Short mmCIF file of C-alpha atoms and ligand atoms in Angstrom, two decimals:
data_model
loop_
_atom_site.label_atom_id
_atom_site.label_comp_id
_atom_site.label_asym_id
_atom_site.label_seq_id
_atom_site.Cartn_x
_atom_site.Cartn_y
_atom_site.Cartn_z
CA UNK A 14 -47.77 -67.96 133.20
CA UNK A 15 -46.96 -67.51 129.53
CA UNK A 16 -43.04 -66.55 130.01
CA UNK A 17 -43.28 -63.35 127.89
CA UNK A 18 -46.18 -61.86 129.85
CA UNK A 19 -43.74 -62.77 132.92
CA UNK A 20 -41.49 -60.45 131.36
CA UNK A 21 -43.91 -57.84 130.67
CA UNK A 22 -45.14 -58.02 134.02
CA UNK A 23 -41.33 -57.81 135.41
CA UNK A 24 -40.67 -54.59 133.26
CA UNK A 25 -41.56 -51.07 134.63
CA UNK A 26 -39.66 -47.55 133.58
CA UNK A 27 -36.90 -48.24 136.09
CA UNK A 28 -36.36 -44.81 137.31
CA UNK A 29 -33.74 -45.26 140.27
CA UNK A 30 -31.08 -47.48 139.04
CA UNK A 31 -28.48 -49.54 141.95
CA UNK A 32 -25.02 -48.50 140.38
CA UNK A 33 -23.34 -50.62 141.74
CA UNK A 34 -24.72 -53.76 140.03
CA UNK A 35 -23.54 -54.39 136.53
CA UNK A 36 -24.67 -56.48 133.75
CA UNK A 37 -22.20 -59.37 132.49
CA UNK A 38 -21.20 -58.91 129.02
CA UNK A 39 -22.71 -62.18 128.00
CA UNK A 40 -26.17 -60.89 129.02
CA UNK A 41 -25.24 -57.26 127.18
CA UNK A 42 -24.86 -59.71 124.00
CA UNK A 43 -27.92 -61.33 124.94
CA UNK A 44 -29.95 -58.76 124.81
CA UNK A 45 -28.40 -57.23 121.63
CA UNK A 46 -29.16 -60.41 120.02
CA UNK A 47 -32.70 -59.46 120.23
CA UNK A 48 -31.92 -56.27 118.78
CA UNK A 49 -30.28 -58.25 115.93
CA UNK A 50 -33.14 -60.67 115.77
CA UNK A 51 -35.90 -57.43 115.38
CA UNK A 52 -38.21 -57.19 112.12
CA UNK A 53 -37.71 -54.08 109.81
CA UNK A 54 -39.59 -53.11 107.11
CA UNK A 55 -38.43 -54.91 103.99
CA UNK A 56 -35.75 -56.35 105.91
CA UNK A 57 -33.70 -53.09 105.75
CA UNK A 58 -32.12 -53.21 109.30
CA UNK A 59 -31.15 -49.02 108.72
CA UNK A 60 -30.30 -49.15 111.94
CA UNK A 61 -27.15 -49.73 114.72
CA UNK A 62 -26.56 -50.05 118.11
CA UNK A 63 -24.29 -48.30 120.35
CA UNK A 64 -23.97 -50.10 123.52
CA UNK A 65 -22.16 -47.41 126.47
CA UNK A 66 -20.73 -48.83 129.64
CA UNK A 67 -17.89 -46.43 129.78
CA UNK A 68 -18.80 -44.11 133.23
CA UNK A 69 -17.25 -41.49 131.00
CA UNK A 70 -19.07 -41.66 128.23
CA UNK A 71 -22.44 -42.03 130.47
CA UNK A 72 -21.39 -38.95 132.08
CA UNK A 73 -20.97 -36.39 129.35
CA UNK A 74 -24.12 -37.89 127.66
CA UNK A 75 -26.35 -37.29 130.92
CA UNK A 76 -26.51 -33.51 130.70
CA UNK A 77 -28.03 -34.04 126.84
CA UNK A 78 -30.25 -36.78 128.32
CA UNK A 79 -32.29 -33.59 130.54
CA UNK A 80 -29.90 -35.08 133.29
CA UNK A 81 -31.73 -38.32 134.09
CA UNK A 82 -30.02 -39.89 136.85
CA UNK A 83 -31.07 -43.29 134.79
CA UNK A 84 -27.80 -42.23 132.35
CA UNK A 85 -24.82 -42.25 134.87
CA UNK A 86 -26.58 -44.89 137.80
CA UNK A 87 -27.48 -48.04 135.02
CA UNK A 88 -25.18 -50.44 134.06
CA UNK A 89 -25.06 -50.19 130.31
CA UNK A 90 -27.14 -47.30 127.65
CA UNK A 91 -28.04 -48.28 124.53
CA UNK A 92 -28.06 -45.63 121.95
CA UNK A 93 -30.56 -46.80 119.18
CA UNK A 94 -29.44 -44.77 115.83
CA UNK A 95 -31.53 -44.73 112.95
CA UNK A 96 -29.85 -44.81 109.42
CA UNK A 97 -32.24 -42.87 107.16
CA UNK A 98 -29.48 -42.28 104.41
CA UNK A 99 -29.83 -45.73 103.00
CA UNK A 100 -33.51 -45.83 102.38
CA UNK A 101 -33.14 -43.40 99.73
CA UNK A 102 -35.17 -45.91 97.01
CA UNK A 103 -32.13 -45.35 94.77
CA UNK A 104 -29.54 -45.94 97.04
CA UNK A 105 -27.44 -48.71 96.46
CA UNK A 106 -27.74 -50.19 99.93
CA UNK A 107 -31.45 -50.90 98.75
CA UNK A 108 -29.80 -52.74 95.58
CA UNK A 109 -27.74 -54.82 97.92
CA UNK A 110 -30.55 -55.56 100.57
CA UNK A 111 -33.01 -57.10 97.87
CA UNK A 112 -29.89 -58.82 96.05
CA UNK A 113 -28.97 -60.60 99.62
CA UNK A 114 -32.10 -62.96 98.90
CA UNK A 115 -31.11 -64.72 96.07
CA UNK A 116 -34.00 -64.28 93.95
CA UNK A 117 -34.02 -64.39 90.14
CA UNK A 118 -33.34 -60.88 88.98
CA UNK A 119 -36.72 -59.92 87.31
CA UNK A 120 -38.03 -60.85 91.05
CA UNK A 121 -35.52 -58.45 92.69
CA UNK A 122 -36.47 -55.62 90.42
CA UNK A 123 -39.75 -56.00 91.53
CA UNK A 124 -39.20 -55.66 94.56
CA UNK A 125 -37.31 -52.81 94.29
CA UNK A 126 -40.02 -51.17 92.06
CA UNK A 127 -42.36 -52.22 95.17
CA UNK A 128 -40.27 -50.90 97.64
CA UNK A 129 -39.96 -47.24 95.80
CA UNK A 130 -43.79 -47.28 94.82
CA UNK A 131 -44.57 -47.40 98.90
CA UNK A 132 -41.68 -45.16 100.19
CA UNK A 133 -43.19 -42.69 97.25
CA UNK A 134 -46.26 -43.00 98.07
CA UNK A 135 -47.23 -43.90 101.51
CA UNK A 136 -44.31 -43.20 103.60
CA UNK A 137 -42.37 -39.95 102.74
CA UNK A 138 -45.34 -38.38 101.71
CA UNK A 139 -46.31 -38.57 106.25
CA UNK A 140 -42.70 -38.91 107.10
CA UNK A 141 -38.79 -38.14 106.90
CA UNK A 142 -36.68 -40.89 106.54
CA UNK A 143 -35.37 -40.59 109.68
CA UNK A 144 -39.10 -41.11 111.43
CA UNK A 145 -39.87 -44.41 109.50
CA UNK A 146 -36.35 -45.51 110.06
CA UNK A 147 -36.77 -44.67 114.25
CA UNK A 148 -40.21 -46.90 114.15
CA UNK A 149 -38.60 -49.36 113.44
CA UNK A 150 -35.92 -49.08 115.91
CA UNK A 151 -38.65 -48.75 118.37
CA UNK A 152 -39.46 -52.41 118.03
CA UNK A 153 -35.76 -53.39 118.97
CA UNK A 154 -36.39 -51.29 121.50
CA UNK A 155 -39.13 -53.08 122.63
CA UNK A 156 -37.44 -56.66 121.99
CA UNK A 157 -34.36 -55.18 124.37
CA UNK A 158 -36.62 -54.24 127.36
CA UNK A 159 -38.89 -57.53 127.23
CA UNK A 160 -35.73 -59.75 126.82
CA UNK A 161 -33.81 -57.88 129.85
CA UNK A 162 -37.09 -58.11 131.83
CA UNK A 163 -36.97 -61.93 130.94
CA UNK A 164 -33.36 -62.04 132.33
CA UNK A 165 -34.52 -59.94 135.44
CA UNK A 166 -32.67 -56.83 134.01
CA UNK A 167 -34.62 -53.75 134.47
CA UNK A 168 -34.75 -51.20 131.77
CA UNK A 169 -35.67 -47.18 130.71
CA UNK A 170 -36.50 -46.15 127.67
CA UNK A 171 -35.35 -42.65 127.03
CA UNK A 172 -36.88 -40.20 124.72
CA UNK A 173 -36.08 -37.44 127.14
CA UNK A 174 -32.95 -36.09 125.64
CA UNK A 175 -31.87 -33.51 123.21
CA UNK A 176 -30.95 -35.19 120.14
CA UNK A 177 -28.09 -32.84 118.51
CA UNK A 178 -26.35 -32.40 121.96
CA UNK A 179 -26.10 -36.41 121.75
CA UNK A 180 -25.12 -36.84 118.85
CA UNK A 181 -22.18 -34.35 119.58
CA UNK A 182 -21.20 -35.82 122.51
CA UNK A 183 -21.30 -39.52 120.96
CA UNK A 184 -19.49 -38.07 117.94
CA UNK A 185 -21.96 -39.35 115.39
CA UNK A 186 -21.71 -38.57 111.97
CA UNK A 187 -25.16 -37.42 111.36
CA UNK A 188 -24.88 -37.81 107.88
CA UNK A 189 -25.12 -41.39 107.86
CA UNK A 190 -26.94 -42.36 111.46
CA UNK A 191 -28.93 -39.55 114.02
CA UNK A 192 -30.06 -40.74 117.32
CA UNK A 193 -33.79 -42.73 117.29
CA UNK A 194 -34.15 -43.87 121.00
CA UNK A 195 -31.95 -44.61 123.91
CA UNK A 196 -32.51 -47.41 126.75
CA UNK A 197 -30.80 -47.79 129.82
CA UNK A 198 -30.34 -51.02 131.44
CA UNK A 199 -28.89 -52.11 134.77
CA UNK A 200 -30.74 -52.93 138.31
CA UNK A 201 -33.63 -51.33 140.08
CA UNK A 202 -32.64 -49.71 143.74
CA UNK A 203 -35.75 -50.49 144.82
CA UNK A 204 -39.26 -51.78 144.54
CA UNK A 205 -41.13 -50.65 141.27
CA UNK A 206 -44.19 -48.74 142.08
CA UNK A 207 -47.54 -49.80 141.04
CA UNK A 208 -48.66 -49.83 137.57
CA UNK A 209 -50.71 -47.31 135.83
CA UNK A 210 -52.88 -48.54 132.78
CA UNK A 211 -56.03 -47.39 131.56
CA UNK A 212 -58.72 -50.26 131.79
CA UNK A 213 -58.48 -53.03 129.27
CA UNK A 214 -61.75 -52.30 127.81
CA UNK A 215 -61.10 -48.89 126.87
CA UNK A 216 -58.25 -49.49 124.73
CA UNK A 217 -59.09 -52.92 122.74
CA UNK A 218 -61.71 -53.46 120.37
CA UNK A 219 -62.46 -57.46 119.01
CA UNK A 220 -64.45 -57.03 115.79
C1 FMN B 319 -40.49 -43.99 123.89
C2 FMN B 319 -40.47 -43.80 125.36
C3 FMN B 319 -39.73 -42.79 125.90
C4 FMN B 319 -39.65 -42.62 127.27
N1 FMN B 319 -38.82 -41.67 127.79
C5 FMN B 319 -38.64 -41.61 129.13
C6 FMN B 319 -37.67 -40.74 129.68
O1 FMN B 319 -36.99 -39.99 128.99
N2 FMN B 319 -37.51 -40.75 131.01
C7 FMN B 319 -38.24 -41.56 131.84
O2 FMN B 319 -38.02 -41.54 133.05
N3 FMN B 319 -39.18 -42.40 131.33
C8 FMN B 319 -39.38 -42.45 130.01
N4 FMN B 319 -40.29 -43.33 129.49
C9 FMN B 319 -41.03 -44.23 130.40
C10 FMN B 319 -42.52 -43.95 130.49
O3 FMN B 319 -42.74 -42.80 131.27
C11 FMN B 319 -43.18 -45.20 131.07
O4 FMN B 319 -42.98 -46.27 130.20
C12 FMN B 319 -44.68 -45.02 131.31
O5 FMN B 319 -44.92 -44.03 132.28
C13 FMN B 319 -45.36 -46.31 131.74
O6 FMN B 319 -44.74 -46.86 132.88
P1 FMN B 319 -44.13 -48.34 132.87
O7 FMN B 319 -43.19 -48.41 131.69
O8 FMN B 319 -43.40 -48.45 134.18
O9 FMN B 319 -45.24 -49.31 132.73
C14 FMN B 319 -40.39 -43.47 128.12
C15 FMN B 319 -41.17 -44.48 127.56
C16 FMN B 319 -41.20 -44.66 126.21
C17 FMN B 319 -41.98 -45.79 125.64
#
């Protein structure tokens, strides 16, 4: 079997975490990596990663987190924050991110002028900053679960949480990064139960 769908078959919403087992540090890198490794949107990575093993920490975040068990019994929680201060079209950070290639500087303007022409007109005219910047800390997400499910790490993703209460207990300053997603990792207690999907053919079209 194709070793990715292996992974994707591995991964379910682990829901009852064992907490006694604990992930090495080498694999917490590992799977950061793949974080690290994610696509963003004109390569903007406005994003970070706060990776919690502290039992402390876990346990004054689980009351914001609508007391999921999943906070205090997994190994490590990864706090996805978006960074939707940067993306400002004029913000210097955009200057630097374009620079960072090395092109010839009429070809960096463009893209710049590209860049502001499709925040202006196709994304904050649907969205805040903050939601574009959170999709695309959705696909680290993603890239964390399947390459923890690869390692035989199990995974939750956690939208389930009230975002200002984290932030306070995680001391973020908001003004620069607010909470997108949060995914705990560690070991299942038991057997995953079944999957649920609707049927193949009601959710793909080939045309
Ligand atoms: C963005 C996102 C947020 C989620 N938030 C929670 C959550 O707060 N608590 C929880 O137990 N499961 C959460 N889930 C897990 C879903 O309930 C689960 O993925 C879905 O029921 C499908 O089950 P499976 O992942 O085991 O295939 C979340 C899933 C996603 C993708």
């Amino acid at each position: 079997m194709n070793p990715v769908i292996k992974a994707l078959n591995f991964r379910h919403a682990c829901k009852l975490f064992d907490p006694k087992k604990k992930i090495s540090k080498e694999q917490v890198d590992m799977i950061i990596t793949a974080a690290h490794l994610s696509p963003t949107s004109f390569g903007l990575e406005a994003w970070k990663f706060l990776a919690i093993s502290s039992d402390e920490v876990k346990k004054a975040l689980r009351p914001a987190c609508w007391n999921q068990p999943q906070i205090t019994d997994a190994s490590h929680v990864i706090v996805i924050l978006s960074r939707p201060e940067v993306v400002d079209p004029s913000h210097e950070y955009i200057k630097l991110n374009f620079e960072r290639r090395g092109l010839p500087e009429e070809v960096t303007k463009a893209y710049i002028d590209r860049y502001k022409h499709h925040m202006e007109t196709q994304v904050f005219p649907r969205m805040s900053a903050y939601a574009w910047c959170s999709k695309q800390c959705y696909i680290a997400l993603a890239n964390i679960m399947t390459t923890a499910a690869s390692e035989e790490i199990d995974t939750c993703p956690i939208e389930g949480f009230e975002k200002e209460w984290v932030e306070k207990v995680l001391n973020i300053d908001t003004n620069q990064y607010e909470v997108a997603v949060i995914v705990a990792l560690g070991y299942r207690a038991k057997e995953q139960p079944p999957r649920r999907r609707h049927p193949l053919e009601n959710i793909v079209e080939y045309r």
